mmCIF file of C-alpha atoms in Angstrom:
data_model
loop_
_atom_site.group_PDB
_atom_site.id
_atom_site.type_symbol
_atom_site.label_atom_id
_atom_site.label_comp_id
_atom_site.label_asym_id
_atom_site.label_seq_id
_atom_site.Cartn_x
_atom_site.Cartn_y
_atom_site.Cartn_z
ATOM 1 C CA MET A 1 0.000 0.000 0.000
ATOM 2 C CA VAL A 2 1.250 3.483 -0.899
ATOM 3 C CA LYS A 3 1.902 5.398 2.339
ATOM 4 C CA ALA A 4 2.221 8.980 1.105
ATOM 5 C CA LEU A 5 -0.719 9.162 -1.282
ATOM 6 C CA HIS A 6 -2.620 12.471 -1.227
ATOM 7 C CA PHE A 7 -4.168 14.665 -3.896
ATOM 8 C CA ASN A 8 -2.053 17.415 -5.448
ATOM 9 C CA HIS A 9 -4.781 19.788 -6.576
ATOM 10 C CA LYS A 10 -8.540 20.093 -6.906
ATOM 11 C CA VAL A 11 -10.082 22.052 -9.802
ATOM 12 C CA VAL A 12 -13.192 24.130 -9.094
ATOM 13 C CA LYS A 13 -15.030 25.760 -11.984
ATOM 14 C CA VAL A 14 -16.228 29.305 -11.286
ATOM 15 C CA SER A 15 -18.046 31.884 -13.400
ATOM 16 C CA ASP A 16 -16.418 34.990 -11.889
ATOM 17 C CA LEU A 17 -12.765 34.482 -10.956
ATOM 18 C CA GLU A 18 -12.361 37.670 -8.955
ATOM 19 C CA ARG A 19 -15.524 37.050 -6.940
ATOM 20 C CA SER A 20 -14.496 33.478 -6.125
ATOM 21 C CA GLU A 21 -10.952 34.576 -5.247
ATOM 22 C CA ARG A 22 -12.367 36.777 -2.513
ATOM 23 C CA PHE A 23 -14.574 33.955 -1.252
ATOM 24 C CA PHE A 24 -11.883 31.255 -1.125
ATOM 25 C CA GLY A 25 -9.286 33.648 0.260
ATOM 26 C CA GLU A 26 -11.151 35.945 2.650
ATOM 27 C CA VAL A 27 -14.102 33.776 3.687
ATOM 28 C CA LEU A 28 -12.598 30.294 3.701
ATOM 29 C CA GLY A 29 -9.127 31.550 4.619
ATOM 30 C CA LEU A 30 -7.048 29.682 2.032
ATOM 31 C CA GLU A 31 -3.587 30.997 1.127
ATOM 32 C CA SER A 32 -3.425 32.613 -2.308
ATOM 33 C CA VAL A 33 -0.568 31.343 -4.496
ATOM 34 C CA GLY A 34 -1.168 33.200 -7.743
ATOM 35 C CA ARG A 35 -2.917 33.334 -11.073
ATOM 36 C CA ASP A 36 -2.475 31.242 -14.229
ATOM 37 C CA LEU A 37 -0.009 28.752 -12.747
ATOM 38 C CA TRP A 38 -1.627 25.665 -14.301
ATOM 39 C CA PRO A 39 -1.303 25.230 -18.094
ATOM 40 C CA GLY A 40 -3.941 23.576 -20.216
ATOM 41 C CA GLU A 41 -7.043 24.668 -18.289
ATOM 42 C CA GLU A 42 -10.226 25.965 -19.938
ATOM 43 C CA GLY A 43 -9.737 29.570 -18.864
ATOM 44 C CA PRO A 44 -7.904 31.868 -16.434
ATOM 45 C CA THR A 45 -6.990 30.252 -13.127
ATOM 46 C CA SER A 46 -6.299 31.289 -9.546
ATOM 47 C CA THR A 47 -4.552 28.918 -7.149
ATOM 48 C CA PHE A 48 -4.895 28.571 -3.375
ATOM 49 C CA LYS A 49 -3.031 26.294 -0.966
ATOM 50 C CA THR A 50 -4.216 24.447 2.141
ATOM 51 C CA GLN A 51 -2.146 24.198 5.313
ATOM 52 C CA ILE A 52 -0.934 20.714 4.364
ATOM 53 C CA GLY A 53 0.247 21.755 0.895
ATOM 54 C CA GLN A 54 -2.636 20.682 -1.311
ATOM 55 C CA TYR A 55 -3.910 23.079 -3.948
ATOM 56 C CA VAL A 56 -7.337 24.378 -4.951
ATOM 57 C CA VAL A 57 -7.363 25.695 -8.522
ATOM 58 C CA LEU A 58 -10.196 27.981 -9.545
ATOM 59 C CA VAL A 59 -10.871 27.916 -13.286
ATOM 60 C CA GLU A 60 -13.049 30.606 -14.842
ATOM 61 C CA VAL A 61 -15.587 29.283 -17.351
ATOM 62 C CA PRO A 62 -18.520 31.009 -19.096
ATOM 63 C CA SER A 63 -21.121 29.339 -16.848
ATOM 64 C CA VAL A 64 -21.257 26.824 -14.008
ATOM 65 C CA ASP A 65 -23.857 24.071 -13.644
ATOM 66 C CA ALA A 66 -24.092 23.682 -9.864
ATOM 67 C CA SER A 67 -26.011 20.398 -10.232
ATOM 68 C CA LEU A 68 -22.817 18.787 -11.544
ATOM 69 C CA ALA A 69 -20.648 19.946 -8.628
ATOM 70 C CA GLU A 70 -18.763 17.252 -6.719
ATOM 71 C CA HIS A 71 -19.105 17.102 -2.949
ATOM 72 C CA TRP A 72 -15.933 17.944 -1.070
ATOM 73 C CA ASN A 73 -15.074 18.851 2.478
ATOM 74 C CA PHE A 74 -12.450 21.143 4.072
ATOM 75 C CA MET A 75 -11.091 19.787 7.355
ATOM 76 C CA LEU A 76 -10.358 22.556 9.861
ATOM 77 C CA SER A 77 -8.904 22.666 13.323
ATOM 78 C CA PRO A 78 -11.528 23.099 16.078
ATOM 79 C CA GLU A 79 -9.941 26.493 16.814
ATOM 80 C CA ASP A 80 -10.467 27.721 13.220
ATOM 81 C CA PHE A 81 -13.899 26.202 12.653
ATOM 82 C CA ALA A 82 -15.935 28.824 14.538
ATOM 83 C CA ASP A 83 -14.240 31.723 12.725
ATOM 84 C CA VAL A 84 -14.772 30.250 9.258
ATOM 85 C CA GLN A 85 -18.346 29.261 10.112
ATOM 86 C CA ALA A 86 -19.073 32.819 11.291
ATOM 87 C CA ARG A 87 -17.736 34.264 8.024
ATOM 88 C CA LEU A 88 -19.876 31.844 6.000
ATOM 89 C CA HIS A 89 -22.967 32.896 7.944
ATOM 90 C CA ALA A 90 -22.092 36.579 7.508
ATOM 91 C CA GLU A 91 -21.734 35.928 3.785
ATOM 92 C CA GLY A 92 -25.246 34.469 3.770
ATOM 93 C CA CYS A 93 -24.196 31.192 2.162
ATOM 94 C CA ALA A 94 -24.199 28.824 5.157
ATOM 95 C CA ILE A 95 -26.720 25.974 5.030
ATOM 96 C CA GLY A 96 -26.115 24.247 8.359
ATOM 97 C CA ASP A 97 -25.233 20.703 9.335
ATOM 98 C CA LEU A 98 -27.310 18.289 7.248
ATOM 99 C CA ARG A 99 -26.402 15.330 9.503
ATOM 100 C CA GLN A 100 -26.440 17.025 12.902
ATOM 101 C CA GLU A 101 -28.349 14.212 14.609
ATOM 102 C CA PHE A 102 -25.536 11.778 13.740
ATOM 103 C CA ARG A 103 -22.633 13.849 15.072
ATOM 104 C CA ALA A 104 -20.536 12.742 18.016
ATOM 105 C CA ILE A 105 -19.616 15.111 20.831
ATOM 106 C CA GLY A 106 -16.775 17.289 19.556
ATOM 107 C CA GLU A 107 -17.637 16.765 15.876
ATOM 108 C CA MET A 108 -18.576 19.981 14.038
ATOM 109 C CA SER A 109 -19.732 20.438 10.468
ATOM 110 C CA ASP A 110 -21.454 22.989 8.258
ATOM 111 C CA ASN A 111 -22.521 22.993 4.624
ATOM 112 C CA TYR A 112 -22.441 26.090 2.448
ATOM 113 C CA TYR A 113 -22.772 27.359 -1.111
ATOM 114 C CA ASP A 114 -19.882 28.959 -2.950
ATOM 115 C CA PRO A 115 -20.619 32.018 -5.166
ATOM 116 C CA ASP A 116 -21.739 29.685 -7.975
ATOM 117 C CA ASP A 117 -24.177 27.794 -5.706
ATOM 118 C CA GLN A 118 -21.955 24.726 -5.559
ATOM 119 C CA MET A 119 -22.502 22.999 -2.209
ATOM 120 C CA MET A 120 -19.392 22.318 -0.135
ATOM 121 C CA GLN A 121 -18.656 21.456 3.483
ATOM 122 C CA ILE A 122 -16.361 22.327 6.387
ATOM 123 C CA THR A 123 -15.684 19.937 9.270
ATOM 124 C CA ALA A 124 -13.662 19.918 12.468
ATOM 125 C CA ILE A 125 -13.153 17.117 14.970
ATOM 126 C CA ALA A 126 -12.051 17.845 18.527
ATOM 127 C CA ALA A 127 -10.295 15.315 20.754
ATOM 128 C CA SER A 128 -13.531 14.794 22.707
ATOM 129 C CA ALA A 129 -15.061 13.057 19.657
ATOM 130 C CA TYR A 130 -12.696 10.135 20.226
ATOM 131 C CA GLU A 131 -13.493 9.737 23.917
ATOM 132 C CA THR A 132 -15.841 6.988 25.101
ATOM 133 C CA PRO A 133 -17.982 8.473 27.867
ATOM 134 C CA PRO A 134 -19.552 6.182 30.479
ATOM 135 C CA SER A 135 -23.329 6.233 30.887
ATOM 136 C CA ARG A 136 -22.973 7.436 34.523
ATOM 137 C CA ARG A 137 -26.122 5.768 35.813
ATOM 138 C CA GLY A 138 -24.412 4.703 39.030
ATOM 139 C CA LYS A 139 -24.468 1.074 40.120
ATOM 140 C CA VAL A 140 -27.096 -0.785 38.116
ATOM 141 C CA VAL A 141 -28.463 -4.183 39.105
ATOM 142 C CA ALA A 142 -28.592 -6.074 35.816
ATOM 143 C CA GLY A 143 -30.364 -9.158 37.169
ATOM 144 C CA ARG A 144 -29.589 -12.514 38.683
ATOM 145 C CA ILE A 145 -26.613 -14.406 37.333
ATOM 146 C CA GLU A 146 -28.853 -17.342 36.460
ATOM 147 C CA ASP A 147 -30.867 -15.059 34.140
ATOM 148 C CA PHE A 148 -27.867 -14.849 31.798
ATOM 149 C CA PRO A 149 -27.147 -18.317 30.353
ATOM 150 C CA VAL A 150 -23.795 -19.173 28.810
ATOM 151 C CA GLY A 151 -23.688 -17.855 25.244
ATOM 152 C CA SER A 152 -26.130 -15.014 25.867
ATOM 153 C CA VAL A 153 -25.658 -11.307 25.105
ATOM 154 C CA THR A 154 -28.238 -9.090 26.801
ATOM 155 C CA HIS A 155 -28.704 -5.343 26.389
ATOM 156 C CA ASN A 156 -29.460 -3.256 29.478
ATOM 157 C CA ALA A 157 -31.047 -0.042 28.233
ATOM 158 C CA GLU A 158 -31.153 1.550 31.693
ATOM 159 C CA GLY A 159 -27.397 1.300 32.151
ATOM 160 C CA GLY A 160 -26.323 1.542 28.523
ATOM 161 C CA PHE A 161 -24.380 -1.724 28.503
ATOM 162 C CA PHE A 162 -24.468 -5.353 27.377
ATOM 163 C CA ILE A 163 -24.039 -8.349 29.658
ATOM 164 C CA VAL A 164 -22.007 -11.006 27.838
ATOM 165 C CA ARG A 165 -21.909 -14.522 29.340
ATOM 166 C CA THR A 166 -19.428 -17.161 28.169
ATOM 167 C CA GLN A 167 -17.923 -20.271 29.667
ATOM 168 C CA ALA A 168 -15.133 -18.072 31.025
ATOM 169 C CA GLY A 169 -17.453 -15.728 32.934
ATOM 170 C CA ILE A 170 -19.326 -12.452 32.598
ATOM 171 C CA LEU A 171 -18.464 -9.152 30.948
ATOM 172 C CA ALA A 172 -20.321 -5.825 31.002
ATOM 173 C CA LEU A 173 -19.582 -3.939 27.771
ATOM 174 C CA SER A 174 -20.338 -0.277 27.110
ATOM 175 C CA GLU A 175 -22.762 0.247 24.222
ATOM 176 C CA VAL A 176 -20.699 3.237 23.026
ATOM 177 C CA CYS A 177 -18.547 2.624 19.933
ATOM 178 C CA THR A 178 -14.907 3.550 20.566
ATOM 179 C CA HIS A 179 -14.594 5.188 17.154
ATOM 180 C CA ARG A 180 -17.110 8.066 17.270
ATOM 181 C CA GLN A 181 -19.530 7.417 20.158
ATOM 182 C CA ALA A 182 -22.457 5.895 18.285
ATOM 183 C CA ALA A 183 -24.416 3.148 20.039
ATOM 184 C CA VAL A 184 -23.576 -0.364 18.861
ATOM 185 C CA CYS A 185 -26.122 -3.133 18.465
ATOM 186 C CA TYR A 186 -25.623 -6.868 18.805
ATOM 187 C CA GLN A 187 -26.132 -9.071 15.740
ATOM 188 C CA PRO A 188 -26.754 -12.591 17.081
ATOM 189 C CA GLU A 189 -26.702 -14.145 13.622
ATOM 190 C CA HIS A 190 -23.068 -13.016 13.264
ATOM 191 C CA TYR A 191 -22.030 -13.248 16.958
ATOM 192 C CA ARG A 192 -20.769 -9.679 16.841
ATOM 193 C CA PHE A 193 -21.477 -6.065 17.715
ATOM 194 C CA TYR A 194 -22.081 -3.597 14.902
ATOM 195 C CA CYS A 195 -21.908 0.206 14.763
ATOM 196 C CA PRO A 196 -24.281 1.601 12.102
ATOM 197 C CA ARG A 197 -22.570 5.003 11.877
ATOM 198 C CA HIS A 198 -19.239 3.953 10.342
ATOM 199 C CA HIS A 199 -19.835 0.184 9.977
ATOM 200 C CA ASN A 200 -17.303 -0.904 12.602
ATOM 201 C CA LYS A 201 -17.672 -4.416 13.955
ATOM 202 C CA PHE A 202 -16.583 -6.013 17.218
ATOM 203 C CA THR A 203 -16.435 -9.586 18.505
ATOM 204 C CA ARG A 204 -18.780 -10.821 21.198
ATOM 205 C CA THR A 205 -16.249 -9.707 23.816
ATOM 206 C CA GLY A 206 -15.736 -6.306 22.177
ATOM 207 C CA ALA A 207 -12.523 -6.779 20.175
ATOM 208 C CA PRO A 208 -12.452 -4.721 16.938
ATOM 209 C CA LEU A 209 -12.866 -6.639 13.665
ATOM 210 C CA GLY A 210 -11.275 -4.077 11.375
ATOM 211 C CA HIS A 211 -12.788 -1.480 9.023
ATOM 212 C CA THR A 212 -11.620 1.732 10.750
ATOM 213 C CA PRO A 213 -7.882 1.521 11.555
ATOM 214 C CA GLY A 214 -6.963 2.217 15.153
ATOM 215 C CA THR A 215 -10.392 1.472 16.616
ATOM 216 C CA GLN A 216 -10.002 0.122 20.146
ATOM 217 C CA PRO A 217 -12.013 -2.592 21.931
ATOM 218 C CA LEU A 218 -15.358 -1.618 23.412
ATOM 219 C CA HIS A 219 -14.959 -0.289 26.938
ATOM 220 C CA ALA A 220 -16.035 -2.412 29.884
ATOM 221 C CA TYR A 221 -17.678 -1.655 33.212
ATOM 222 C CA SER A 222 -16.625 -3.193 36.492
ATOM 223 C CA VAL A 223 -18.844 -6.040 37.662
ATOM 224 C CA GLU A 224 -19.489 -7.413 41.145
ATOM 225 C CA PHE A 225 -21.766 -10.194 42.343
ATOM 226 C CA VAL A 226 -24.017 -9.410 45.295
ATOM 227 C CA ASP A 227 -26.356 -12.129 46.617
ATOM 228 C CA GLY A 228 -26.490 -13.770 43.189
ATOM 229 C CA GLN A 229 -27.147 -10.473 41.389
ATOM 230 C CA ILE A 230 -24.916 -8.825 38.760
ATOM 231 C CA VAL A 231 -24.148 -5.238 39.768
ATOM 232 C CA VAL A 232 -22.532 -3.013 37.130
ATOM 233 C CA ASP A 233 -20.791 0.272 37.993
ATOM 234 C CA THR A 234 -21.561 2.590 35.063
ATOM 235 C CA ASP A 235 -19.821 5.677 36.442
ATOM 236 C CA THR A 236 -16.429 4.691 35.023
ATOM 237 C CA SER A 237 -15.792 2.801 31.788
ATOM 238 C CA VAL A 238 -12.582 0.796 31.522
ATOM 239 C CA ARG A 239 -10.364 1.241 28.476
ATOM 240 C CA ARG A 240 -9.003 -2.119 27.297
ATOM 241 C CA LEU A 241 -6.105 -3.204 25.133
ATOM 242 C CA PRO A 242 -6.813 -5.657 22.281
ATOM 243 C CA SER A 243 -4.982 -8.325 24.305
ATOM 244 C CA GLU A 244 -7.478 -7.809 27.138
ATOM 245 C CA ALA A 245 -10.648 -8.141 25.069
ATOM 246 C CA LYS A 246 -11.255 -11.786 26.007
ATOM 247 C CA ARG A 247 -10.803 -11.231 29.732
ATOM 248 C CA MET A 248 -14.003 -12.079 31.629
ATOM 249 C CA VAL A 249 -15.082 -11.877 35.266
ATOM 250 C CA PRO A 250 -15.226 -15.522 36.436
ATOM 251 C CA VAL A 251 -18.359 -16.744 38.195
ATOM 252 C CA SER A 252 -18.008 -19.315 40.970
ATOM 253 C CA ALA A 253 -20.748 -21.785 41.793
ATOM 254 C CA ALA A 254 -21.215 -20.112 45.151
ATOM 255 C CA GLU A 255 -21.662 -16.669 43.545
ATOM 256 C CA GLU A 256 -24.195 -18.012 41.073
ATOM 257 C CA ALA A 257 -26.101 -19.592 43.921
ATOM 258 C CA GLY A 258 -26.058 -16.298 45.819
ATOM 259 C CA VAL A 259 -23.936 -17.641 48.666
ATOM 260 C CA SER A 260 -21.625 -14.995 50.099
#
């Protein structure tokens, strides 16, 4: 796999070069490089550069069909996002976040129209978007140990966790995906957890099954057995290494029988 692959430049057709230069430079905040630096284009060009060295090339054409515009997205730092968003709103071209209900904490996005009514997007992701917050419902009694047979995976909506029972013991898994905080569901036909937001999958004990690189195992909650009941502490979720994903809380015969 090529490790350093990134795009060199993106061509954007515009009907008024000077008007779009002001928009991409003053409103979006891109660095101007100069005019007519790219040979072979349809008309006059103006080039801008992003902070990571990629180029946006504006090409003036007689008319622009906005219905043919490609969707593309500028990634900003959380510190810059509010300023650029404010300028877009002041310009009167901001649309808003079309997927707001799917955003994680710390994930910001806004859609807007450029001067030729081509829809584009800005996005910023703060560090908090990658955190996995606990449900903080205190200590939740999930039920009696005997109510969770070996091989079962049971969702507890009150506490926001799953009780997983295997031959090795019991595990309380957070329902929050470790990628971007969406709630996972359990797919019994595949013996796995699934996150519908970015299609990440996890084993029955919460180990990641690929798709998004770097995704960590589902967090766990501490479990104790009190008079035969499973008590889950949801105030603190436990971050786990991939090597720890199969670790269960063993259940003795005395604990299952409720003998202290």
